[in-house]
Coordinates of N, CA and C in Angstrom, one line a residue:
M1 N 84.1 15.6 -180.9 CA 85.5 15.2 -180.9 C 86.2 15.8 -179.7
K2 N 86.9 14.9 -178.9 CA 87.6 15.3 -177.7 C 88.8 16.2 -178.1
Q3 N 89.0 17.3 -177.3 CA 90.1 18.2 -177.5 C 91.1 18.0 -176.3
V4 N 92.3 17.7 -176.6 CA 93.3 17.4 -175.6 C 94.5 18.4 -175.7
A5 N 94.9 18.9 -174.6 CA 96.1 19.8 -174.5 C 97.3 18.9 -174.2
I6 N 98.4 19.2 -174.8 CA 99.7 18.5 -174.6 C 100.7 19.6 -174.1
I7 N 101.4 19.4 -173.0 CA 102.4 20.3 -172.5 C 103.8 19.7 -172.8
L8 N 104.5 20.4 -173.7 CA 105.9 19.9 -174.0 C 106.9 20.7 -173.3
S9 N 108.1 20.1 -173.1 CA 109.2 20.8 -172.2 C 110.4 21.0 -173.0
G10 N 110.3 21.2 -174.4 CA 111.5 21.4 -175.2 C 111.5 20.3 -176.3
C11 N 112.7 19.9 -176.7 CA 112.8 18.9 -177.8 C 114.1 18.2 -177.6
G12 N 114.0 16.9 -177.2 CA 115.2 16.0 -177.0 C 115.2 15.4 -175.6
V13 N 115.5 14.2 -175.5 CA 115.3 13.4 -174.3 C 116.2 14.0 -173.1
F14 N 117.4 14.5 -173.4 CA 118.3 14.9 -172.3 C 118.1 16.3 -171.8
D15 N 117.4 17.1 -172.6 CA 117.2 18.5 -172.1 C 115.8 19.1 -172.5
G16 N 114.9 18.3 -173.0 CA 113.6 18.7 -173.4 C 112.6 17.6 -173.3
A17 N 111.6 17.7 -174.2 CA 110.6 16.6 -174.2 C 111.1 15.4 -175.0
E18 N 110.8 14.2 -174.5 CA 111.2 13.0 -175.2 C 110.4 12.9 -176.5
I19 N 111.1 12.9 -177.6 CA 110.5 13.0 -178.9 C 109.6 11.9 -179.3
H20 N 110.1 10.6 -179.0 CA 109.2 9.5 -179.3 C 107.9 9.5 -178.5
E21 N 108.1 9.8 -177.2 CA 106.8 9.8 -176.4 C 105.9 10.9 -176.9
S22 N 106.4 12.1 -177.2 CA 105.6 13.2 -177.7 C 104.8 12.8 -179.0
V23 N 105.6 12.2 -179.9 CA 105.0 11.9 -181.2 C 104.0 10.7 -181.1
L24 N 104.3 9.7 -180.2 CA 103.4 8.6 -180.0 C 102.1 9.1 -179.3
T25 N 102.2 10.1 -178.4 CA 101.1 10.7 -177.8 C 100.1 11.3 -178.8
M26 N 100.7 12.1 -179.8 CA 99.9 12.7 -180.8 C 99.3 11.6 -181.7
L27 N 100.1 10.6 -182.1 CA 99.6 9.5 -183.0 C 98.4 8.8 -182.3
H28 N 98.6 8.4 -181.0 CA 97.5 7.6 -180.4 C 96.2 8.5 -180.1
L29 N 96.4 9.8 -179.8 CA 95.3 10.7 -179.7 C 94.5 10.7 -181.0
E30 N 95.2 10.9 -182.1 CA 94.6 11.1 -183.4 C 93.9 9.8 -183.8
R31 N 94.6 8.6 -183.6 CA 94.0 7.3 -183.9 C 92.8 7.0 -183.1
Q32 N 92.7 7.6 -181.9 CA 91.5 7.3 -181.1 C 90.5 8.4 -181.2
G33 N 90.6 9.2 -182.3 CA 89.6 10.2 -182.6 C 89.6 11.5 -181.9
A34 N 90.7 11.9 -181.3 CA 90.8 13.1 -180.6 C 91.6 14.1 -181.4
R35 N 91.4 15.4 -181.0 CA 92.3 16.5 -181.6 C 93.2 16.9 -180.4
Y36 N 94.3 17.5 -180.8 CA 95.2 18.0 -179.8 C 95.8 19.4 -180.1
Q37 N 96.2 20.1 -179.1 CA 97.0 21.4 -179.3 C 98.2 21.3 -178.3
C38 N 99.3 21.6 -178.8 CA 100.6 21.6 -178.0 C 100.8 23.0 -177.4
F39 N 101.3 23.0 -176.1 CA 101.7 24.2 -175.4 C 103.1 24.0 -174.8
A40 N 103.8 25.1 -174.6 CA 105.1 25.0 -173.9 C 105.3 26.4 -173.2
P41 N 106.1 26.4 -172.1 CA 106.4 27.6 -171.5 C 107.4 28.4 -172.3
D42 N 107.2 29.7 -172.4 CA 108.1 30.6 -173.1 C 109.3 31.0 -172.2
I43 N 110.2 30.0 -171.9 CA 111.3 30.3 -171.0 C 112.6 29.7 -171.6
E44 N 113.7 30.1 -171.0 CA 115.0 29.5 -171.4 C 115.1 28.1 -170.8
Q45 N 115.7 27.1 -171.6 CA 116.0 25.8 -171.1 C 117.0 25.9 -169.9
H46 N 117.0 24.9 -169.1 CA 118.0 24.9 -168.0 C 119.4 24.8 -168.6
H47 N 119.6 24.0 -169.6 CA 120.9 23.9 -170.4 C 120.6 23.2 -171.7
V48 N 121.6 23.1 -172.5 CA 121.5 22.5 -173.8 C 122.5 21.3 -173.9
I49 N 122.0 20.1 -174.2 CA 122.8 18.9 -174.3 C 123.0 18.5 -175.8
N50 N 124.3 18.2 -176.1 CA 124.6 17.6 -177.4 C 124.2 16.2 -177.3
H51 N 123.1 15.8 -178.1 CA 122.6 14.5 -178.0 C 123.4 13.4 -178.6
L52 N 124.5 13.8 -179.4 CA 125.4 12.9 -180.0 C 126.5 12.5 -179.0
T53 N 126.9 13.4 -178.2 CA 128.0 13.2 -177.2 C 127.6 13.1 -175.8
G54 N 126.4 13.6 -175.5 CA 126.0 13.7 -174.1 C 126.5 14.9 -173.3
E55 N 127.3 15.7 -174.0 CA 128.0 16.8 -173.3 C 127.1 18.1 -173.4
E56 N 127.3 18.9 -172.3 CA 126.6 20.2 -172.3 C 127.2 21.2 -173.3
Q57 N 126.4 21.9 -174.0 CA 126.8 22.9 -175.0 C 126.7 24.3 -174.3
D58 N 127.6 25.2 -174.8 CA 127.7 26.6 -174.3 C 126.7 27.4 -175.1
E59 N 125.4 27.2 -175.0 CA 124.4 28.0 -175.7 C 123.1 28.0 -174.9
Q60 N 122.2 28.9 -175.4 CA 120.9 28.9 -174.7 C 119.8 28.7 -175.8
R61 N 118.8 28.0 -175.3 CA 117.6 27.7 -176.2 C 116.3 28.0 -175.4
N62 N 115.3 28.3 -176.1 CA 114.0 28.6 -175.6 C 113.1 27.3 -175.6
V63 N 112.4 27.0 -174.5 CA 111.7 25.8 -174.4 C 110.5 25.7 -175.5
R64 N 109.8 26.8 -175.6 CA 108.7 26.9 -176.6 C 109.3 26.8 -178.1
V65 N 110.4 27.5 -178.3 CA 110.9 27.4 -179.7 C 111.4 26.0 -180.0
E66 N 112.0 25.3 -179.1 CA 112.4 24.0 -179.3 C 111.2 23.0 -179.4
A67 N 110.2 23.2 -178.6 CA 109.0 22.4 -178.7 C 108.3 22.5 -180.0
A68 N 108.5 23.6 -180.7 CA 107.9 23.9 -182.0 C 108.5 22.9 -183.0
R69 N 109.7 22.4 -182.8 CA 110.2 21.4 -183.7 C 109.3 20.1 -183.7
I70 N 108.9 19.7 -182.5 CA 108.0 18.5 -182.4 C 106.6 18.8 -182.9
A71 N 106.1 20.0 -182.6 CA 104.7 20.4 -182.9 C 104.6 20.9 -184.3
R72 N 105.7 20.8 -185.1 CA 105.6 21.3 -186.5 C 105.2 22.8 -186.6
G73 N 105.7 23.5 -185.6 CA 105.5 25.0 -185.5 C 104.3 25.4 -184.7
D74 N 103.3 24.5 -184.5 CA 102.0 24.9 -183.9 C 102.1 24.6 -182.4
V75 N 102.8 25.5 -181.6 CA 102.8 25.3 -180.2 C 102.5 26.7 -179.5
A76 N 101.5 26.7 -178.7 CA 101.1 27.9 -178.1 C 101.8 28.1 -176.8
S77 N 101.9 29.4 -176.3 CA 102.5 29.6 -175.0 C 101.6 29.0 -173.9
L78 N 102.3 28.4 -172.9 CA 101.6 27.8 -171.8 C 100.7 28.8 -171.1
D79 N 101.1 30.0 -171.1 CA 100.3 31.1 -170.4 C 98.9 31.2 -171.0
T80 N 98.7 30.7 -172.2 CA 97.4 30.9 -172.9 C 96.5 29.6 -172.7
L81 N 97.0 28.6 -172.0 CA 96.2 27.4 -171.9 C 95.0 27.6 -171.0
D82 N 93.8 27.4 -171.6 CA 92.6 27.6 -170.9 C 91.9 26.2 -170.7
A83 N 92.0 25.7 -169.5 CA 91.5 24.3 -169.2 C 90.0 24.1 -169.6
S84 N 89.2 25.2 -169.6 CA 87.8 25.0 -169.9 C 87.6 24.8 -171.4
A85 N 88.6 25.0 -172.2 CA 88.5 24.8 -173.7 C 88.9 23.4 -174.1
F86 N 89.4 22.6 -173.1 CA 89.9 21.2 -173.4 C 89.2 20.2 -172.6
D87 N 89.2 18.9 -173.0 CA 88.6 17.8 -172.3 C 89.6 17.1 -171.4
A88 N 90.9 17.2 -171.7 CA 91.9 16.4 -171.0 C 93.3 17.1 -171.3
L89 N 94.3 16.6 -170.5 CA 95.6 17.1 -170.6 C 96.6 15.9 -170.5
I90 N 97.7 16.0 -171.3 CA 98.7 15.0 -171.2 C 100.1 15.6 -171.2
L91 N 101.0 15.1 -170.4 CA 102.4 15.5 -170.3 C 103.4 14.4 -170.7
P92 N 104.0 14.4 -171.9 CA 105.0 13.5 -172.2 C 106.3 13.7 -171.3
G93 N 107.1 12.7 -171.3 CA 108.3 12.8 -170.4 C 109.5 13.4 -171.1
G94 N 110.7 13.0 -170.7 CA 111.9 13.6 -171.2 C 112.5 14.4 -170.0
F95 N 113.8 14.6 -170.0 CA 114.5 15.4 -168.9 C 114.0 16.8 -168.8
G96 N 113.4 17.3 -169.9 CA 112.9 18.7 -169.9 C 111.8 18.9 -168.8
V97 N 111.1 17.8 -168.5 CA 110.1 17.8 -167.4 C 110.8 18.1 -166.1
A98 N 111.9 17.4 -165.9 CA 112.7 17.5 -164.6 C 113.7 18.6 -164.6
K99 N 113.9 19.3 -165.7 CA 114.9 20.3 -165.8 C 114.3 21.7 -166.1
N100 N 113.3 21.7 -166.9 CA 112.7 22.9 -167.4 C 111.3 23.2 -166.7
L101 N 110.5 22.2 -166.6 CA 109.1 22.3 -166.0 C 109.2 22.3 -164.5
S102 N 110.4 21.7 -164.0 CA 110.6 21.6 -162.6 C 112.1 21.5 -162.4
D103 N 112.6 21.4 -161.1 CA 114.0 21.1 -160.9 C 114.2 19.7 -160.2
F104 N 113.3 18.8 -160.6 CA 113.3 17.4 -160.0 C 114.6 16.7 -160.2
A105 N 115.2 17.0 -161.4 CA 116.4 16.3 -161.8 C 117.6 16.6 -160.8
F106 N 117.5 17.8 -160.2 CA 118.6 18.3 -159.4 C 118.2 18.2 -157.9
K107 N 117.0 18.3 -157.6 CA 116.6 18.5 -156.1 C 115.7 17.4 -155.6
G108 N 115.2 16.5 -156.5 CA 114.4 15.4 -156.1 C 113.2 15.7 -155.2
A109 N 113.3 15.2 -154.0 CA 112.2 15.4 -153.0 C 112.1 16.8 -152.5
Q110 N 113.1 17.6 -152.8 CA 113.1 19.0 -152.4 C 112.8 19.9 -153.6
S111 N 112.3 19.3 -154.7 CA 112.1 20.1 -155.9 C 110.9 21.0 -155.8
S112 N 110.9 22.0 -156.8 CA 109.8 22.8 -157.0 C 109.4 22.7 -158.5
I113 N 108.2 23.3 -158.8 CA 107.7 23.2 -160.1 C 107.3 24.5 -160.7
L114 N 107.5 24.7 -162.0 CA 107.1 25.9 -162.6 C 105.7 26.3 -162.3
A115 N 105.5 27.6 -161.9 CA 104.1 28.0 -161.5 C 103.1 27.8 -162.6
A116 N 103.4 28.1 -163.8 CA 102.5 28.0 -165.0 C 102.1 26.5 -165.2
V117 N 103.0 25.6 -164.9 CA 102.6 24.2 -165.1 C 101.7 23.8 -164.0
K118 N 102.0 24.2 -162.8 CA 101.2 23.8 -161.6 C 99.8 24.4 -161.8
E119 N 99.7 25.6 -162.2 CA 98.4 26.3 -162.3 C 97.6 25.6 -163.4
S120 N 98.2 25.3 -164.5 CA 97.5 24.7 -165.7 C 96.9 23.3 -165.3
C121 N 97.8 22.5 -164.7 CA 97.4 21.2 -164.3 C 96.3 21.2 -163.2
Q122 N 96.4 22.1 -162.2 CA 95.4 22.2 -161.2 C 94.1 22.7 -161.7
A123 N 94.1 23.5 -162.8 CA 92.9 24.0 -163.4 C 92.1 22.8 -164.0
F124 N 92.8 21.9 -164.7 CA 92.2 20.7 -165.2 C 91.6 19.9 -164.1
N125 N 92.4 19.7 -163.0 CA 92.0 18.9 -161.9 C 90.7 19.4 -161.2
Q126 N 90.7 20.7 -161.0 CA 89.6 21.4 -160.4 C 88.3 21.3 -161.2
L127 N 88.5 21.2 -162.5 CA 87.3 21.0 -163.4 C 86.9 19.6 -163.6
G128 N 87.6 18.7 -162.9 CA 87.3 17.3 -163.0 C 87.7 16.6 -164.3
K129 N 88.7 17.2 -164.9 CA 89.2 16.8 -166.2 C 90.5 15.9 -166.0
P130 N 90.6 14.8 -166.8 CA 91.7 13.9 -166.5 C 93.1 14.4 -167.1
I131 N 94.1 13.9 -166.4 CA 95.5 14.3 -166.8 C 96.3 13.0 -166.9
A132 N 97.1 12.8 -168.0 CA 98.0 11.7 -168.1 C 99.4 12.2 -168.0
Y133 N 100.3 11.5 -167.2 CA 101.7 11.8 -167.1 C 102.5 10.6 -167.6
L134 N 103.5 10.9 -168.4 CA 104.3 9.8 -169.0 C 105.7 9.9 -168.5
C135 N 106.4 8.7 -168.4 CA 107.8 8.6 -168.1 C 108.2 9.3 -166.8
I136 N 109.0 10.4 -166.8 CA 109.3 11.0 -165.6 C 108.3 12.1 -165.1
A137 N 107.4 12.4 -166.0 CA 106.4 13.4 -165.7 C 105.6 13.1 -164.4
P138 N 105.3 11.9 -164.1 CA 104.6 11.6 -162.8 C 105.3 12.1 -161.6
A139 N 106.6 12.5 -161.7 CA 107.3 13.1 -160.6 C 106.7 14.4 -160.2
L140 N 105.9 15.0 -161.1 CA 105.2 16.3 -160.8 C 103.9 16.1 -160.1
I141 N 103.4 14.9 -160.0 CA 102.0 14.6 -159.5 C 101.9 15.1 -158.0
G142 N 102.9 14.9 -157.2 CA 102.9 15.3 -155.8 C 102.8 16.8 -155.6
H143 N 103.4 17.5 -156.6 CA 103.3 19.0 -156.6 C 102.0 19.5 -156.9
I144 N 101.2 18.7 -157.7 CA 99.9 19.2 -158.3 C 98.7 18.7 -157.6
H145 N 98.7 17.4 -157.3 CA 97.4 16.7 -156.9 C 97.4 16.5 -155.4
P146 N 96.3 16.2 -154.8 CA 96.2 15.9 -153.4 C 97.1 14.8 -152.9
A147 N 97.5 14.9 -151.7 CA 98.4 13.8 -151.1 C 97.8 12.5 -151.3
G148 N 98.6 11.5 -151.7 CA 98.2 10.1 -151.8 C 97.7 9.8 -153.2
T149 N 97.7 10.7 -154.1 CA 97.3 10.4 -155.5 C 98.3 9.4 -156.1
L150 N 97.7 8.4 -156.7 CA 98.5 7.3 -157.3 C 99.4 7.7 -158.5
A151 N 100.6 7.2 -158.5 CA 101.5 7.6 -159.6 C 102.5 6.4 -159.8
T152 N 103.1 6.4 -161.0 CA 104.2 5.5 -161.3 C 105.3 6.1 -162.1
I153 N 106.5 5.8 -161.8 CA 107.6 6.1 -162.8 C 108.3 4.8 -163.2
G154 N 107.6 3.7 -162.9 CA 108.1 2.3 -163.2 C 108.5 1.6 -162.0
N155 N 109.8 1.4 -161.8 CA 110.2 0.6 -160.6 C 111.5 1.1 -160.0
D156 N 112.0 2.2 -160.4 CA 113.3 2.7 -159.9 C 113.1 3.2 -158.5
E157 N 113.8 2.5 -157.5 CA 113.5 2.7 -156.1 C 113.8 4.2 -155.6
A158 N 114.9 4.7 -156.0 CA 115.3 6.0 -155.6 C 114.3 7.1 -156.1
T159 N 114.0 7.0 -157.4 CA 113.1 8.0 -158.0 C 111.7 7.8 -157.3
A160 N 111.3 6.6 -157.1 CA 110.0 6.3 -156.5 C 109.9 6.9 -155.1
Q161 N 111.0 6.8 -154.3 CA 111.0 7.4 -153.0 C 110.9 8.9 -153.0
A162 N 111.5 9.5 -154.0 CA 111.4 11.0 -154.2 C 110.0 11.4 -154.5
V163 N 109.3 10.6 -155.4 CA 107.9 10.8 -155.8 C 107.0 10.7 -154.5
E164 N 107.3 9.7 -153.7 CA 106.5 9.6 -152.5 C 106.7 10.7 -151.5
A165 N 108.0 11.1 -151.4 CA 108.3 12.2 -150.5 C 107.6 13.5 -150.9
L166 N 107.3 13.7 -152.1 CA 106.6 14.8 -152.6 C 105.1 14.7 -152.4
G167 N 104.6 13.6 -152.0 CA 103.2 13.4 -151.6 C 102.4 12.5 -152.4
A168 N 102.9 12.0 -153.5 CA 102.2 11.0 -154.3 C 102.4 9.6 -153.7
S169 N 101.5 8.7 -154.1 CA 101.6 7.3 -153.6 C 102.1 6.4 -154.8
H170 N 103.4 6.0 -154.8 CA 103.9 5.3 -155.9 C 103.5 3.9 -156.0
V171 N 103.2 3.4 -157.2 CA 102.9 2.0 -157.5 C 103.8 1.5 -158.6
N172 N 104.6 0.4 -158.3 CA 105.4 -0.2 -159.3 C 104.6 -0.6 -160.5
C173 N 105.2 -0.5 -161.7 CA 104.4 -0.7 -162.9 C 105.3 -1.1 -164.0
G174 N 104.8 -2.1 -164.8 CA 105.6 -2.6 -166.0 C 105.5 -1.6 -167.1
V175 N 106.3 -1.7 -168.1 CA 106.4 -0.8 -169.2 C 105.1 -0.8 -170.0
A176 N 104.4 -1.9 -170.1 CA 103.2 -2.0 -170.9 C 101.9 -1.6 -170.2
D177 N 102.1 -1.2 -168.9 CA 100.9 -1.0 -168.1 C 100.7 0.5 -167.7
I178 N 99.6 0.8 -167.1 CA 99.3 2.1 -166.6 C 98.9 2.0 -165.1
V179 N 99.0 3.1 -164.4 CA 98.5 3.2 -163.1 C 97.4 4.3 -163.1
V180 N 96.3 4.0 -162.6 CA 95.1 4.9 -162.7 C 94.6 5.3 -161.3
D181 N 94.5 6.6 -161.0 CA 93.9 7.1 -159.8 C 92.5 7.5 -160.2
D182 N 91.5 6.7 -159.9 CA 90.1 7.0 -160.4 C 89.5 8.2 -159.7
T183 N 89.9 8.4 -158.5 CA 89.3 9.5 -157.7 C 89.7 10.9 -158.3
H184 N 91.0 11.0 -158.7 CA 91.5 12.3 -159.2 C 91.7 12.3 -160.7
K185 N 91.3 11.2 -161.3 CA 91.4 11.1 -162.8 C 92.9 11.4 -163.3
V186 N 93.8 10.7 -162.6 CA 95.2 10.9 -163.0 C 95.7 9.5 -163.5
I187 N 96.4 9.5 -164.6 CA 96.9 8.3 -165.2 C 98.4 8.5 -165.4
S188 N 99.2 7.4 -165.2 CA 100.6 7.5 -165.4 C 101.1 6.2 -166.0
T189 N 102.2 6.2 -166.8 CA 102.8 5.0 -167.4 C 104.3 5.3 -167.5
P190 N 105.1 4.2 -167.3 CA 106.6 4.4 -167.3 C 107.2 4.8 -168.6
A191 N 106.7 4.4 -169.7 CA 107.3 4.7 -171.0 C 108.8 4.5 -171.0
Y192 N 109.6 5.5 -171.4 CA 111.0 5.3 -171.5 C 111.8 5.3 -170.2
M193 N 111.1 5.4 -169.0 CA 111.7 5.0 -167.8 C 112.1 3.5 -167.8
L194 N 111.3 2.7 -168.6 CA 111.6 1.3 -168.6 C 111.7 0.8 -170.1
A195 N 111.2 1.5 -171.0 CA 111.1 1.0 -172.4 C 112.5 0.8 -173.0
G196 N 112.7 -0.3 -173.7 CA 113.9 -0.6 -174.4 C 113.8 -0.3 -175.9
S197 N 112.6 0.1 -176.4 CA 112.3 0.3 -177.8 C 111.1 1.2 -177.9
I198 N 110.9 1.8 -179.1 CA 109.8 2.7 -179.3 C 108.5 1.9 -179.3
S199 N 108.5 0.6 -179.7 CA 107.2 -0.2 -179.6 C 106.8 -0.5 -178.2
E200 N 107.8 -0.7 -177.3 CA 107.5 -0.9 -175.9 C 106.9 0.4 -175.3
A201 N 107.5 1.5 -175.6 CA 107.0 2.8 -175.1 C 105.6 3.0 -175.6
S202 N 105.3 2.6 -176.8 CA 104.0 2.8 -177.5 C 102.9 2.1 -176.8
T203 N 103.1 0.9 -176.3 CA 102.1 0.1 -175.7 C 101.5 0.8 -174.5
G204 N 102.3 1.2 -173.6 CA 101.8 1.9 -172.4 C 101.2 3.3 -172.7
I205 N 101.8 4.0 -173.6 CA 101.2 5.3 -174.0 C 99.8 5.2 -174.6
E206 N 99.7 4.1 -175.5 CA 98.4 3.9 -176.1 C 97.3 3.6 -175.0
K207 N 97.7 2.8 -174.0 CA 96.7 2.5 -172.9 C 96.4 3.8 -172.1
A208 N 97.4 4.6 -171.9 CA 97.2 5.8 -171.1 C 96.3 6.8 -171.9
V209 N 96.5 6.9 -173.2 CA 95.7 7.8 -174.0 C 94.2 7.3 -174.0
Q210 N 94.1 6.0 -174.2 CA 92.7 5.3 -174.2 C 92.0 5.6 -172.9
K211 N 92.7 5.5 -171.8 CA 92.0 5.7 -170.5 C 91.7 7.2 -170.3
L212 N 92.6 8.0 -170.7 CA 92.4 9.5 -170.7 C 91.1 9.9 -171.4
L213 N 91.0 9.3 -172.6 CA 89.8 9.7 -173.4 C 88.5 9.1 -172.8
E214 N 88.6 7.9 -172.2 CA 87.5 7.3 -171.4 C 87.0 8.2 -170.3
F215 N 88.0 8.7 -169.5 CA 87.6 9.7 -168.5 C 87.0 10.9 -169.0
A216 N 87.5 11.4 -170.2 CA 87.1 12.7 -170.7 C 85.7 12.5 -171.3

């Protein structure tokens, strides 16, 4: 049975991991016969957003503690992720990727990435193990993989330009499709960058998971 690591960035689309994408990832992995383990960095969130009003809250939350809401408590510290113990890796989207795992939401083409995320992803890459990036997570590809690695965030021109400036080669992609870099075993899909419903997001995520497990 394939073992897949999932890196979460909190809980909630505006300040953490996108919940629908995270749960769909788990569902499709399980349906396709794989097991998974969730990981998250033990750090403070960039900020906390009230998801009802969209306003920033005057409080602090921990990324791993929040991710535990999605993982039903079973989320390990990212520092303990050992690429040799898994067959593949997947990163759901949500603004937490661009605010907590990196500062892409604020700095775009000048962004940097959390060292633990970069090291974990590169460890999988160096072992020839596949990685799937969902939604905004492909914005990290240029930070992690060799220049020219194929990536998609859908078709938003400004975001695609920032992805290219960071070194990835952006490919426009529909919500139901995936972009695959066969050389580097990197898969990406737009998910909620384009999806108007949970079923639309599910279609691309299912294909991404299927391809991930094929590579693995």
